[in-house]
Coordinates of C-alpha atoms in Angstrom, one line a residue:
M295 CA 120.9 150.2 -2.2
A296 CA 123.5 148.4 -0.4
E297 CA 124.6 144.8 -1.3
I298 CA 126.3 142.1 0.6
P299 CA 129.9 142.2 -0.2
G300 CA 131.1 139.4 -2.5
T301 CA 127.8 138.4 -3.8
Q302 CA 127.4 137.8 -7.5
H303 CA 124.1 137.4 -9.1
Y304 CA 123.2 136.1 -12.6
T305 CA 120.5 137.9 -14.5
G306 CA 118.3 136.4 -17.2
T307 CA 117.9 140.0 -18.6
D308 CA 121.5 140.5 -19.6
T309 CA 121.4 141.0 -23.3
T310 CA 124.9 139.4 -23.8
M311 CA 123.5 136.2 -22.2
R312 CA 120.7 133.9 -23.1
E313 CA 117.8 133.2 -20.8
P314 CA 118.1 130.4 -18.4
I315 CA 116.0 127.3 -18.9
I316 CA 114.7 127.1 -15.4
K317 CA 113.4 130.6 -14.4
H318 CA 111.7 132.3 -11.4
A319 CA 108.3 130.9 -12.4
D320 CA 109.5 127.3 -12.4
I321 CA 110.9 127.8 -8.8
R322 CA 107.7 129.6 -7.8
N323 CA 105.5 126.9 -9.1
F324 CA 107.6 124.2 -7.5
A325 CA 107.3 126.0 -4.2
E326 CA 103.5 126.4 -4.5
S327 CA 102.9 122.7 -5.3
R328 CA 105.6 121.1 -3.1
V329 CA 107.2 123.3 -0.6
N330 CA 104.5 125.7 0.9
L331 CA 102.0 124.7 3.6
P332 CA 98.6 125.4 1.8
S333 CA 96.8 128.4 3.0
E334 CA 93.7 126.4 4.0
S335 CA 95.9 124.1 6.0
A336 CA 97.7 127.0 7.7
R337 CA 94.2 128.5 8.5
R338 CA 93.1 125.2 10.1
Y339 CA 96.2 124.8 12.2
R340 CA 96.2 128.4 13.5
Q341 CA 92.7 127.8 14.5
Q342 CA 93.6 124.6 16.5
V343 CA 96.3 126.8 18.4
N344 CA 93.7 129.5 18.8
T345 CA 91.2 127.2 20.2
L346 CA 93.8 126.0 22.9
R347 CA 94.5 129.7 23.6
E348 CA 90.9 130.6 24.1
R349 CA 90.2 127.6 26.4
L350 CA 93.2 128.4 28.4
A351 CA 92.2 132.0 28.8
K352 CA 88.7 131.0 30.0
H353 CA 90.2 128.6 32.5
I354 CA 92.6 131.2 33.8
A355 CA 89.8 133.7 34.1
D356 CA 87.7 131.2 36.0
N357 CA 90.4 130.2 38.3
P358 CA 92.2 133.2 40.0
G359 CA 95.6 132.2 41.0
F360 CA 96.1 129.7 38.3
G361 CA 99.8 129.1 37.6
L362 CA 99.6 129.7 33.8
V363 CA 99.3 133.2 32.5
K364 CA 98.6 132.9 28.6
M365 CA 99.4 130.9 25.6
L366 CA 101.0 132.6 22.5
H367 CA 101.4 131.0 19.1
A368 CA 104.9 130.7 17.9
G369 CA 107.0 129.0 15.2
S370 CA 106.8 128.8 11.5
V371 CA 103.0 128.6 11.0
A372 CA 102.6 131.8 13.2
K373 CA 105.5 133.4 11.1
G374 CA 104.0 132.3 7.7
T375 CA 107.2 130.3 6.8
A376 CA 106.0 126.7 7.4
L377 CA 106.6 124.0 5.0
R378 CA 104.0 121.6 3.6
T379 CA 105.8 118.7 5.5
I380 CA 105.1 120.2 9.0
N381 CA 103.8 117.7 11.5
D382 CA 103.7 119.7 14.7
L383 CA 103.0 123.3 15.8
D384 CA 104.6 125.5 18.3
A385 CA 103.3 127.4 21.2
A386 CA 104.7 129.2 24.3
V387 CA 102.8 129.2 27.7
Y388 CA 103.9 132.0 29.9
V389 CA 103.8 130.8 33.6
K390 CA 104.0 132.5 36.8
K391 CA 107.6 132.4 37.9
D392 CA 106.8 132.3 41.6
Q393 CA 104.5 129.3 41.3
T394 CA 106.8 127.0 39.3
P395 CA 108.7 124.2 41.1
G396 CA 112.2 124.8 42.4
Q397 CA 113.9 122.2 40.2
E398 CA 114.2 122.9 36.3
K399 CA 113.7 119.2 35.7
D400 CA 110.2 119.5 37.2
L401 CA 109.1 122.6 35.2
V402 CA 107.6 120.8 32.0
P403 CA 105.9 118.1 34.0
W404 CA 104.4 120.7 36.2
M405 CA 103.2 122.7 33.2
A406 CA 101.7 119.6 31.6
D407 CA 99.7 119.0 34.8
R408 CA 98.4 122.5 34.6
L409 CA 97.4 122.0 30.9
R410 CA 95.6 118.9 31.8
E411 CA 93.5 121.0 34.3
A412 CA 92.9 123.5 31.8
Y413 CA 91.6 121.0 29.1
P414 CA 89.5 118.6 31.0
E415 CA 87.8 117.6 27.8
K416 CA 90.9 116.2 26.4
D417 CA 92.2 112.6 27.4
P418 CA 95.1 113.2 29.9
S419 CA 97.2 110.9 27.8
D420 CA 97.0 113.5 24.9
V421 CA 99.3 115.7 27.0
T422 CA 102.7 114.3 27.2
T423 CA 106.3 115.2 28.4
D424 CA 108.4 112.9 26.3
S425 CA 110.7 115.9 25.5
P426 CA 112.7 117.7 28.3
H427 CA 112.1 121.0 26.8
C428 CA 108.3 121.0 26.1
A429 CA 105.0 119.4 26.7
K430 CA 103.1 118.0 23.8
I431 CA 99.3 118.3 23.2
H432 CA 98.1 115.8 20.7
F433 CA 95.0 116.3 18.3
R434 CA 93.5 113.1 17.4
G435 CA 91.4 114.5 14.5
S436 CA 94.3 116.0 12.5
G437 CA 97.1 113.9 14.0
L438 CA 99.0 117.0 14.7
D439 CA 100.9 117.9 17.9
V440 CA 101.3 121.3 19.5
D441 CA 104.7 121.5 21.2
V442 CA 104.2 123.8 24.2
V443 CA 107.2 125.6 25.7
P444 CA 107.1 127.2 29.2
V445 CA 108.4 130.6 29.7
L446 CA 108.9 132.1 33.0
Y447 CA 107.0 135.4 33.2
E448 CA 107.1 138.4 35.5
G449 CA 104.7 140.7 33.8
D450 CA 107.0 142.3 31.2
E451 CA 104.8 144.6 28.9
N452 CA 106.6 143.4 25.7
D453 CA 106.2 139.6 26.9
Y454 CA 109.7 139.1 27.7
G455 CA 110.3 135.9 29.7
Y456 CA 112.8 133.1 30.3
L457 CA 113.2 129.8 28.7
V458 CA 114.9 127.4 31.1
D459 CA 117.3 124.7 30.0
K460 CA 116.4 121.6 32.1
F461 CA 120.0 120.2 32.1
T462 CA 122.0 123.4 32.9
G463 CA 119.3 125.5 34.5
A464 CA 120.5 128.3 32.3
R465 CA 117.8 131.0 31.5
L466 CA 117.5 132.5 28.0
L467 CA 115.6 135.8 27.7
T468 CA 113.0 135.8 24.9
S469 CA 109.9 137.6 23.6
V470 CA 107.5 135.6 21.2
P471 CA 105.6 138.7 20.1
R472 CA 108.8 140.6 19.1
H473 CA 110.2 137.6 17.3
L474 CA 106.9 137.4 15.2
E475 CA 107.0 141.3 14.8
F476 CA 110.6 141.0 13.5
I477 CA 109.6 138.6 10.9
R478 CA 106.4 140.4 9.8
K479 CA 108.5 143.6 9.3
R480 CA 110.6 141.8 6.8
K481 CA 107.5 140.3 5.1
A482 CA 106.0 143.6 4.8
A483 CA 109.0 145.1 3.2
N484 CA 109.2 142.2 0.7
Q485 CA 105.6 141.2 0.1
T486 CA 105.4 137.6 -0.4
H487 CA 109.0 137.1 -1.4
F488 CA 110.8 137.1 2.1
A489 CA 108.6 134.1 3.4
Q490 CA 109.0 132.3 0.1
V491 CA 112.7 132.5 0.0
V492 CA 112.9 131.4 3.7
R493 CA 110.7 128.4 2.8
L494 CA 113.0 127.6 -0.2
V495 CA 116.1 127.7 2.1
K496 CA 114.4 125.5 4.7
W497 CA 113.5 123.1 2.0
W498 CA 117.1 123.0 0.8
A499 CA 118.4 122.5 4.4
N500 CA 116.0 119.6 4.9
Q501 CA 117.2 117.9 1.8
R502 CA 120.7 118.1 3.2
K503 CA 119.6 116.8 6.7
A504 CA 117.9 113.8 4.8
E505 CA 121.3 113.0 3.4
N506 CA 123.3 113.6 6.5
S507 CA 121.6 113.6 9.9
A508 CA 124.6 115.6 11.4
F509 CA 124.0 118.6 9.1
K510 CA 123.1 121.6 11.3
C511 CA 121.2 124.7 9.9
K512 CA 118.1 125.3 12.1
S513 CA 115.2 127.3 10.9
F514 CA 115.8 130.2 13.1
L515 CA 119.2 130.6 11.6
Q516 CA 117.9 130.4 8.2
E517 CA 115.4 133.2 8.9
L518 CA 117.8 135.4 10.3
L519 CA 120.3 135.0 7.4
V520 CA 117.7 135.8 4.9
A521 CA 116.5 138.7 7.0
H522 CA 120.2 140.0 7.1
L523 CA 120.5 139.7 3.3
A524 CA 117.2 141.5 2.8
D525 CA 118.2 144.3 5.2
C526 CA 121.3 144.7 3.3
G527 CA 119.4 145.2 0.0
T528 CA 119.6 141.8 -1.8
E529 CA 116.6 141.3 -4.1
L530 CA 114.2 138.6 -3.2
K531 CA 111.7 138.8 -6.0
D532 CA 113.6 136.6 -8.4
Y533 CA 114.0 133.2 -6.5
P534 CA 116.8 131.8 -8.5
Q535 CA 118.7 135.0 -8.0
A536 CA 117.7 135.2 -4.3
L537 CA 118.9 131.6 -3.6
E538 CA 122.2 132.3 -5.4
G539 CA 122.6 135.5 -3.2
F540 CA 122.0 133.5 -0.1
F541 CA 124.3 130.6 -1.0
T542 CA 127.1 132.9 -2.2
Y543 CA 126.9 135.1 0.9
V544 CA 127.4 131.9 3.1
V545 CA 130.5 131.0 0.9
K546 CA 132.2 134.3 0.5
T547 CA 131.7 135.1 4.2
G548 CA 132.4 131.6 5.3
L549 CA 129.9 132.5 8.0
E550 CA 132.8 134.4 9.9
E551 CA 131.2 137.8 10.0
R552 CA 129.0 138.6 13.0
V553 CA 125.2 139.0 12.1
A554 CA 123.0 141.1 14.3
F555 CA 119.9 143.4 14.2
T556 CA 119.1 146.7 15.8
D557 CA 115.3 146.4 15.8
Y558 CA 115.2 146.2 19.6
Y559 CA 118.6 147.1 20.8
P560 CA 121.6 149.1 19.7
S561 CA 124.7 147.3 18.5
S562 CA 126.6 148.6 21.4
S563 CA 124.6 146.0 23.5
L564 CA 126.3 143.1 21.8
P565 CA 128.9 141.2 23.7
G566 CA 132.6 141.1 22.7
A567 CA 133.9 138.4 20.5
T568 CA 132.5 135.1 21.8
G569 CA 135.0 132.8 20.1
D570 CA 132.1 130.9 18.8
A571 CA 132.3 129.2 15.3
I572 CA 129.2 131.3 14.1
E573 CA 127.9 134.5 15.7
V574 CA 124.3 135.3 14.7
F575 CA 122.5 137.0 17.4
D576 CA 118.9 136.9 18.4
P577 CA 117.1 140.1 17.3
V578 CA 115.3 140.3 20.7
N579 CA 118.3 139.4 23.0
A580 CA 121.8 140.8 22.3
E581 CA 123.3 138.3 24.7
N582 CA 121.9 135.3 22.8
N583 CA 124.0 134.0 19.9
V584 CA 121.6 131.6 18.4
T585 CA 124.4 129.5 16.9
D586 CA 126.5 129.2 20.0
K587 CA 126.4 125.3 19.9
Y588 CA 127.6 125.2 16.3
M589 CA 131.2 123.7 16.1
W590 CA 133.8 124.7 13.4
T591 CA 132.9 121.4 11.7
D592 CA 129.3 122.3 11.5
R593 CA 130.2 125.7 9.9
G594 CA 132.5 124.0 7.5
A595 CA 129.8 121.6 6.5
L596 CA 127.2 124.4 6.1
V597 CA 129.6 126.4 4.0
E598 CA 130.6 123.5 1.9
A599 CA 126.9 122.7 1.2
A600 CA 126.2 126.3 0.2
E601 CA 129.2 126.2 -2.2
E602 CA 127.6 123.1 -3.9
A603 CA 124.3 124.8 -4.2
A604 CA 125.7 127.9 -5.6
D605 CA 127.7 126.0 -8.1
A606 CA 124.5 124.1 -9.1
I607 CA 122.5 127.3 -9.7
R608 CA 125.2 128.6 -11.9
E609 CA 125.5 125.3 -13.7
A610 CA 121.7 125.3 -14.2
F611 CA 122.0 128.8 -15.7
Y612 CA 124.5 127.8 -18.3
A613 CA 122.8 124.3 -19.1
T614 CA 122.0 123.7 -22.7
T615 CA 119.2 121.1 -22.1
K616 CA 116.3 121.2 -19.8
G617 CA 117.4 117.8 -18.3
R618 CA 120.7 119.1 -17.3
A619 CA 119.1 122.3 -15.8
V620 CA 116.6 120.2 -13.9
E621 CA 119.4 117.9 -12.5
S622 CA 121.3 120.8 -11.4
W623 CA 118.3 122.3 -9.5
Q624 CA 117.6 118.9 -7.9
T625 CA 121.0 119.2 -6.2
I626 CA 119.4 122.0 -4.3
L627 CA 115.6 121.2 -4.1
G628 CA 115.7 117.4 -4.3
P629 CA 114.5 114.8 -6.7
S630 CA 110.9 115.8 -6.7
F631 CA 111.8 119.0 -8.6
R632 CA 110.9 118.5 -12.2
G633 CA 111.2 121.9 -13.7

């Protein structure tokens, strides 16, 4: 089984070394109690989005020629990688391209008006357009918001459509079902472990963002890097080892190597060198470098944070007291980790 070049993993089963104080079970228990979105909450949140989808589908069926086509659940709850701290849900509404307004700046307000028409039972003020990229539907009971992104749709059978940048007018090809399928394939190959390692990496990144608001490591990038490691044979079933593998990969490569996938297009479809600081390509669109807005300083900060995390894991492994081992893991998982 291939392994990412340059990665080094400790193993608590090495007979020449003693067992670490903090083991896989400790990280798993922390994840289950503090990191993961409880399954009952996930079920309830999915049902909220499904209710929106069903009501929109009925309105579309009852009103031929309506400008919206369908709503699809997207984001971390749909993928099964959501954190306990989630406070909004994601959905994509496919809209008929030929019925949308001519100006990009008018697309989200136009969609919001269509959503108010589709959900007359909701107070119109529950559908807002504070963000330039999406409309927001508020649930007063749960306090959750559903961020709804418009996708220009022309009937593609794989649900490809275009996201539109309000400021530049640039159009980005995407497919919500294929993004979900991509993640589900990795989850199926790694049972519960792929999703859990993604959540732990997300939790780590959130700790860094809490310390430094300029730190950049978006969720999609985290998912793709873990998927890349899994595809290359990195074991995910031992969480300290998997996290060490993730951080060591970032450090050893410096995020200078190109990362791409061939689920939906051949590698020959990728563009030539872009000159971007990081090149990690969207698995459903070969032309979309998902990190094209990352600067060299962003890459440097991400590599530095990963090096600190990798060092902390190794220090925890060699720690001779539980207090020291816990302190090292808190560098990665935050002060709420108690071992």
